[in-house]
Amino acid sequence: VNPQLFLAMASGDCDPQLQATVVAILRHPPAGAGGPSGAFRRRSAQPGESIRVGALGLEDSADFNTSAKWASLGLDDSHRGERALCVQTSANVAEFVAADLRLKEELTEDDLKPGLFGENIFLDSELLSSGKTCIGDEFKVFRCGRPQRLRLQVSCPRLPCGKIDDRMGKTYTACGARAHCAVTGHAGLFFRVLEPGDLQIGDVLKLTARKYPMWDLARVSRLMYSHPTALMNHKVRGSKAWADRTTPAVLREEWMGNEEELVELASIPELAILEWREHLWRMLEWQRIGRYRPRPRPPFAALAVVGLIAAAALAVGVSRSRAQNRGDAGIAAPSPSGWRLAKSGAPDIVVAALAIGVLRSRSQGGEAMRLADSAAPTFFAQRTGPRVGVQSPGRDPSPSPCTGAARCAGVQAACRARPSVRPWS
């Protein structure tokens, strides 16, 4: 027996018979795959069908942690696995029904079938409820009494969204299904995958390790979200936090435990970051993680600014060359390839400016930034210095070593000699 499990059993905090049978495996089909539509659409596995379970969850299942929305919100890719499997149990559903909520629409037996909560896996167990399942609990999968490769770990309670109220009772208040589940943990739980494998209907999950017997999912949910204002406002605040990276979804004064409990729970590395540890760390003013993590500075903004500066520099150069050309009529017109050579200088300057912009945007300050700044004058000088004329098919191959204002003046003179040609076109 695992030593941690043995200690938990000896203290009475862990039931050695804590196990559950897989009743349903439900995959979320990708958009356009056919079948039922909506956020809760699921495709059920057939008996005897083996479903691959990887680090990010069920194979061929389009869930939130594998969607493009995860990256668009600025979440760390390394945390996707914390929400690999969304699981609901019959014990949770039984306690939810026993709560006898005053819903605007009554729930029928058909409403309570597997898939009601949008889960990936439904487990049949009289014991596996939020009050008897703890953060960090490890489960091993058995098939016909034989251990399988798949190992799972509880990462957090499942915090339901408003769609739960749409499906169950249509009561959008503190008396509704969503609010009840947020406080009790009856909406289910999330597993992370410790060791990939496959899963079938009829497989049995058995508890093999318990690290934190005092932190059951019901307690975690109650301490975090049972305050009345946190219960009803955390979703709106959390959405605002995605945009400004600052607004706390749950306020420090809404924490329903003491300081010691807050620090202890925030220090559990097995607790998922999204919707849980990110808020705890925000309360304690620790490093900002999850939705509070500052967004990385995008390089495109810096490139756009540098490009505008380069364009302005070109405009000033052309203006000055025209002024000099008007004051100096003795400048000889270059060969027809001269205006092409002058024109070719514009892309060089833009490329150089963009290169410097990339270097500056990738650097976070210090030596790299100073190197970019010191390299700019040399880089521009090398790209716009004296050059030999470029031979053009059917044109005069003679060199045109014109640079700077002289080059631009030569372009103007060449254009006057050839009216059909427009400079910088």
XYZ file of C-alpha atoms in Angstrom:
425
model
C 0.000 0.000 0.000
C 1.220 3.498 -0.774
C 2.634 5.036 2.486
C 0.540 8.191 2.100
C -2.578 6.116 1.528
C -1.725 3.948 4.539
C -1.394 6.991 6.795
C -4.654 8.424 5.516
C -6.404 5.108 6.118
C -4.961 4.855 9.627
C -6.204 8.338 10.502
C -9.671 7.600 9.208
C -9.391 10.192 6.425
C -9.371 7.695 3.574
C -11.718 4.845 2.752
C -9.798 1.869 1.289
C -12.948 0.985 -0.679
C -13.027 4.361 -2.443
C -13.468 3.321 -6.036
C -15.767 3.982 -8.951
C -16.892 2.271 -12.143
C -16.804 3.979 -15.530
C -20.396 4.218 -16.771
C -19.990 6.612 -19.692
C -17.148 8.091 -21.736
C -18.287 11.221 -23.538
C -16.239 13.031 -26.150
C -16.918 16.536 -27.405
C -16.881 16.341 -31.231
C -15.011 19.102 -33.076
C -17.040 21.792 -34.823
C -18.410 20.566 -38.129
C -18.119 16.909 -37.149
C -21.883 16.413 -37.229
C -24.118 15.123 -34.463
C -25.758 17.233 -31.755
C -24.790 20.872 -31.467
C -24.129 23.120 -28.496
C -21.592 23.456 -25.719
C -22.805 20.214 -24.076
C -22.917 18.030 -27.172
C -21.184 14.712 -26.534
C -20.443 11.517 -28.437
C -20.660 8.452 -26.212
C -18.200 5.576 -26.442
C -19.575 2.098 -27.023
C -19.075 -0.846 -24.639
C -15.776 -2.569 -25.379
C -14.430 0.465 -27.250
C -11.017 1.590 -25.983
C -10.576 5.348 -25.843
C -7.049 6.700 -25.744
C -6.359 9.081 -22.852
C -3.354 11.351 -23.328
C -1.823 14.185 -21.346
C -4.556 16.589 -22.536
C -7.520 14.245 -22.159
C -9.630 12.029 -24.388
C -8.436 11.472 -27.916
C -10.557 13.229 -30.588
C -12.388 15.326 -28.009
C -12.512 19.109 -28.556
C -12.531 20.506 -25.026
C -11.637 23.935 -23.648
C -8.097 23.002 -22.640
C -7.300 21.904 -26.210
C -9.014 24.811 -27.954
C -7.523 27.941 -29.518
C -9.385 29.994 -26.902
C -6.941 28.774 -24.252
C -4.033 30.465 -26.047
C -6.091 33.544 -26.952
C -6.693 34.166 -23.243
C -2.959 34.177 -22.616
C -2.949 30.990 -20.537
C 0.239 28.971 -20.250
C 0.249 25.896 -22.487
C 1.984 23.887 -19.761
C -1.182 24.148 -17.621
C -3.557 22.615 -20.165
C -3.145 19.184 -18.593
C -4.631 20.346 -15.291
C -8.067 20.113 -16.909
C -7.468 16.977 -18.965
C -10.639 15.139 -17.879
C -13.888 16.580 -16.562
C -15.553 13.955 -14.365
C -18.938 13.648 -12.691
C -20.025 10.969 -10.221
C -23.325 9.439 -9.211
C -22.603 10.379 -5.569
C -22.409 14.065 -6.530
C -25.629 13.868 -8.511
C -27.402 12.123 -5.627
C -26.348 14.859 -3.190
C -27.362 17.521 -5.703
C -30.863 16.038 -5.962
C -31.073 15.636 -2.163
C -30.390 19.364 -1.740
C -33.960 19.924 -3.038
C -33.210 23.246 -4.721
C -36.133 25.556 -5.442
C -35.702 25.747 -9.181
C -38.088 27.451 -11.586
C -38.266 24.256 -13.650
C -38.267 20.816 -12.058
C -35.670 18.272 -13.093
C -36.738 14.883 -14.428
C -34.839 11.608 -14.339
C -33.986 12.089 -17.990
C -32.362 15.425 -17.116
C -30.024 13.678 -14.659
C -28.566 11.135 -17.071
C -24.801 11.066 -17.764
C -23.651 14.124 -19.680
C -25.921 16.562 -17.863
C -22.955 18.525 -16.514
C -20.976 18.393 -19.767
C -18.458 15.908 -18.355
C -16.063 13.627 -20.227
C -16.452 10.670 -17.843
C -19.333 9.615 -15.621
C -18.448 7.384 -12.659
C -20.807 5.220 -10.636
C -19.890 5.335 -6.952
C -21.777 5.876 -3.717
C -18.641 7.216 -2.021
C -16.842 9.320 -4.614
C -18.445 12.656 -3.751
C -16.916 16.098 -3.356
C -16.791 15.635 0.414
C -14.758 12.413 0.163
C -12.441 13.273 -2.724
C -9.353 15.382 -2.061
C -6.929 17.547 -4.010
C -4.034 15.402 -5.212
C -5.845 12.044 -4.885
C -4.340 9.506 -7.289
C -6.384 6.808 -8.992
C -5.303 3.721 -10.884
C -7.454 2.114 -13.584
C -8.266 -1.583 -13.342
C -9.897 -3.768 -15.992
C -11.265 -7.150 -15.020
C -9.185 -6.919 -11.846
C -5.948 -6.209 -13.701
C -4.138 -2.870 -13.357
C -3.866 -0.766 -16.498
C -1.343 1.910 -17.399
C -3.679 4.877 -16.939
C -3.117 6.873 -13.731
C -5.079 9.984 -12.838
C -4.818 12.729 -10.206
C -7.474 15.114 -8.884
C -6.470 18.697 -9.709
C -9.505 20.743 -8.609
C -13.285 20.888 -8.239
C -15.194 21.701 -11.401
C -16.429 25.303 -11.139
C -19.611 25.423 -13.260
C -20.450 28.174 -15.715
C -23.827 29.792 -16.327
C -24.756 27.143 -18.893
C -25.497 24.804 -15.979
C -28.437 27.037 -15.030
C -29.635 26.937 -18.644
C -29.861 23.160 -18.492
C -31.008 22.720 -14.907
C -33.916 24.720 -13.596
C -33.362 28.069 -15.320
C -32.768 29.722 -11.928
C -30.062 32.371 -12.295
C -29.770 33.381 -8.645
C -27.931 32.276 -5.514
C -30.596 29.554 -5.236
C -29.813 28.116 -8.668
C -27.895 25.027 -9.710
C -24.706 26.875 -10.681
C -24.450 28.713 -7.367
C -25.169 25.538 -5.382
C -22.513 23.542 -7.241
C -19.922 26.325 -6.942
C -20.196 26.170 -3.142
C -20.509 22.394 -2.711
C -18.349 21.015 -5.532
C -21.252 18.927 -6.821
C -20.557 19.884 -10.447
C -17.718 17.348 -10.561
C -13.947 17.465 -10.668
C -10.980 17.630 -12.992
C -8.310 14.974 -13.421
C -4.791 15.468 -14.722
C -3.187 12.465 -16.424
C -0.100 11.175 -14.620
C 0.418 8.261 -16.995
C -1.389 7.979 -20.356
C -3.335 4.880 -21.271
C -6.746 3.837 -22.494
C -10.164 3.637 -20.898
C -13.261 1.508 -21.446
C -16.767 1.464 -20.079
C -16.749 -0.900 -17.095
C -13.209 -0.032 -15.974
C -12.742 0.616 -12.260
C -10.844 3.562 -10.742
C -9.298 2.817 -7.347
C -7.702 5.289 -4.972
C -3.970 4.565 -4.606
C -2.540 7.704 -2.965
C -3.815 10.585 -0.876
C -1.496 13.530 -0.163
C -3.868 16.066 1.365
C -6.617 14.310 3.358
C -7.727 17.597 4.935
C -8.401 19.300 1.609
C -11.499 17.656 0.197
C -13.164 19.303 -2.792
C -16.216 20.433 -0.838
C -14.025 22.344 1.621
C -11.980 23.965 -1.135
C -15.143 25.091 -2.937
C -16.753 26.424 0.227
C -13.746 28.488 1.319
C -13.250 29.999 -2.129
C -16.738 30.733 -3.425
C -19.323 30.599 -0.621
C -19.211 34.314 0.202
C -22.431 35.821 -1.245
C -20.730 38.527 -3.319
C -17.990 36.185 -4.565
C -20.617 33.602 -5.495
C -22.566 35.983 -7.719
C -19.810 38.306 -8.970
C -16.727 36.189 -9.564
C -17.691 35.412 -13.155
C -18.065 39.073 -14.147
C -14.868 40.065 -12.355
C -13.025 37.104 -13.827
C -14.026 38.127 -17.346
C -12.734 41.632 -16.691
C -9.475 40.176 -15.401
C -8.893 38.507 -18.782
C -8.763 41.990 -20.290
C -6.938 44.088 -17.703
C -4.922 41.356 -15.921
C -5.603 43.114 -12.631
C -9.220 42.884 -11.433
C -9.470 40.192 -8.711
C -12.219 37.671 -9.375
C -12.416 36.859 -5.655
C -11.543 39.537 -3.114
C -9.345 38.889 -0.110
C -12.193 39.775 2.278
C -14.404 37.198 0.522
C -12.112 34.324 1.498
C -14.090 32.243 3.998
C -11.123 30.810 5.873
C -8.283 32.210 7.929
C -4.850 33.341 6.778
C -3.214 30.025 7.599
C -5.723 28.112 5.482
C -5.260 30.562 2.623
C -1.491 30.145 2.569
C -1.712 26.369 2.966
C -4.135 25.895 0.077
C -2.234 28.323 -2.164
C 0.941 26.317 -1.524
C -0.474 23.005 -2.813
C 1.191 22.506 -6.218
C -1.334 19.858 -7.269
C -4.171 22.413 -7.132
C -5.011 23.674 -10.621
C -4.090 27.244 -11.483
C -7.124 28.238 -13.547
C -10.028 29.393 -11.315
C -8.257 28.279 -8.140
C -4.594 28.878 -7.403
C -4.484 32.007 -9.596
C -7.054 33.693 -7.324
C -5.333 32.545 -4.130
C -1.993 33.936 -5.272
C -3.723 37.163 -6.279
C -5.162 37.497 -2.756
C -1.735 36.948 -1.216
C -0.075 39.302 -3.732
C 2.325 36.597 -4.801
C 3.567 36.195 -8.356
C 0.738 36.756 -10.832
C -0.253 33.585 -12.647
C -3.090 32.392 -14.842
C -5.320 35.212 -16.050
C -3.324 37.726 -13.991
C -0.045 36.963 -15.727
C 1.119 40.006 -17.742
C 0.790 39.475 -21.457
C 4.098 39.281 -23.343
C 4.840 42.414 -25.361
C 3.896 41.645 -28.976
C 6.677 42.383 -31.480
C 4.269 43.656 -34.131
C 3.621 46.943 -32.354
C 7.341 47.680 -32.187
C 7.747 46.729 -35.837
C 4.921 49.050 -36.851
C 6.487 51.970 -34.990
C 9.902 51.335 -36.517
C 8.321 51.038 -39.959
C 6.600 54.400 -39.569
C 9.881 55.981 -38.463
C 11.635 54.525 -41.493
C 8.915 55.842 -43.804
C 9.207 59.289 -42.233
C 12.982 59.230 -42.691
C 12.548 58.380 -46.367
C 10.082 61.215 -46.821
C 12.499 63.691 -45.222
C 15.343 62.417 -47.422
C 13.304 62.843 -50.592
C 12.244 66.339 -49.569
C 15.827 67.392 -48.863
C 17.087 65.927 -52.119
C 14.449 67.847 -54.073
C 15.463 71.068 -52.365
C 19.134 70.455 -53.173
C 18.256 69.572 -56.759
C 16.447 72.882 -57.194
C 19.493 74.758 -55.887
C 22.086 72.805 -57.839
C 21.219 72.519 -61.527
C 24.706 71.345 -62.439
C 24.257 67.782 -61.229
C 24.620 65.388 -64.085
C 21.820 62.981 -64.744
C 22.819 59.383 -64.049
C 22.333 56.467 -66.342
C 18.845 54.981 -66.668
C 19.811 52.384 -64.081
C 20.525 55.129 -61.553
C 16.902 55.720 -60.658
C 16.445 51.954 -60.213
C 19.441 51.925 -57.893
C 18.027 54.787 -55.848
C 14.673 53.072 -55.684
C 16.331 49.885 -54.471
C 17.631 51.778 -51.455
C 14.118 52.128 -49.992
C 13.562 48.404 -49.333
C 17.056 48.234 -47.821
C 16.218 50.954 -45.328
C 12.885 49.367 -44.424
C 14.492 45.929 -43.996
C 17.172 47.426 -41.783
C 14.573 49.258 -39.704
C 12.492 46.126 -39.285
C 15.548 44.104 -38.297
C 16.413 46.627 -35.609
C 12.766 46.588 -34.470
C 12.773 42.794 -34.117
C 15.959 42.925 -32.058
C 14.527 45.619 -29.815
C 11.152 43.894 -29.373
C 12.776 40.592 -28.421
C 15.092 42.187 -25.926
C 13.715 43.032 -22.515
C 16.172 45.839 -21.843
C 19.772 46.033 -20.705
C 22.661 45.018 -22.909
C 20.522 43.616 -25.728
C 18.657 46.929 -26.102
C 21.867 48.958 -26.053
C 23.358 46.615 -28.657
C 20.348 47.172 -30.914
C 20.652 50.945 -30.564
C 24.396 50.992 -31.234
C 24.045 48.694 -34.220
C 21.415 50.824 -35.952
C 23.654 53.639 -37.355
C 26.226 51.152 -38.648
C 23.572 48.937 -40.149
C 21.917 51.832 -41.958
C 25.263 53.143 -43.191
C 26.178 49.755 -44.600
C 22.852 49.362 -46.349
C 22.732 52.892 -47.814
C 26.437 53.551 -48.453
C 28.220 53.786 -51.848
C 27.165 51.098 -54.242
C 27.921 50.121 -57.783
C 25.142 50.502 -60.310
C 23.026 47.468 -61.017
C 22.841 46.310 -64.561
C 19.327 46.173 -65.937
C 18.402 44.206 -69.070
C 18.498 46.492 -72.085
C 19.912 49.399 -70.053
C 23.220 51.157 -69.856
C 25.503 48.967 -67.630
C 27.718 51.917 -66.616
C 28.219 52.435 -62.849
C 26.229 55.055 -61.003
C 28.035 55.635 -57.687
C 25.552 58.176 -56.357
C 24.562 58.186 -52.703
C 22.543 60.216 -50.242
C 21.164 63.523 -51.499
C 23.120 63.224 -54.750
C 21.402 59.940 -55.508
C 17.951 61.423 -54.896
C 18.846 64.501 -56.970
C 19.985 62.176 -59.736
C 16.682 60.420 -59.596
C 14.823 63.667 -60.045
C 17.030 64.659 -62.961
C 16.556 61.268 -64.571
C 12.812 61.535 -64.167
C 12.733 64.957 -65.807
C 14.697 63.523 -68.706
C 12.238 60.591 -68.933
C 8.729 61.997 -68.170
C 7.125 58.556 -68.413
C 8.993 57.443 -65.278
C 7.745 58.365 -61.796
C 10.161 58.071 -58.895
C 9.339 55.650 -56.033
C 6.526 54.094 -58.003
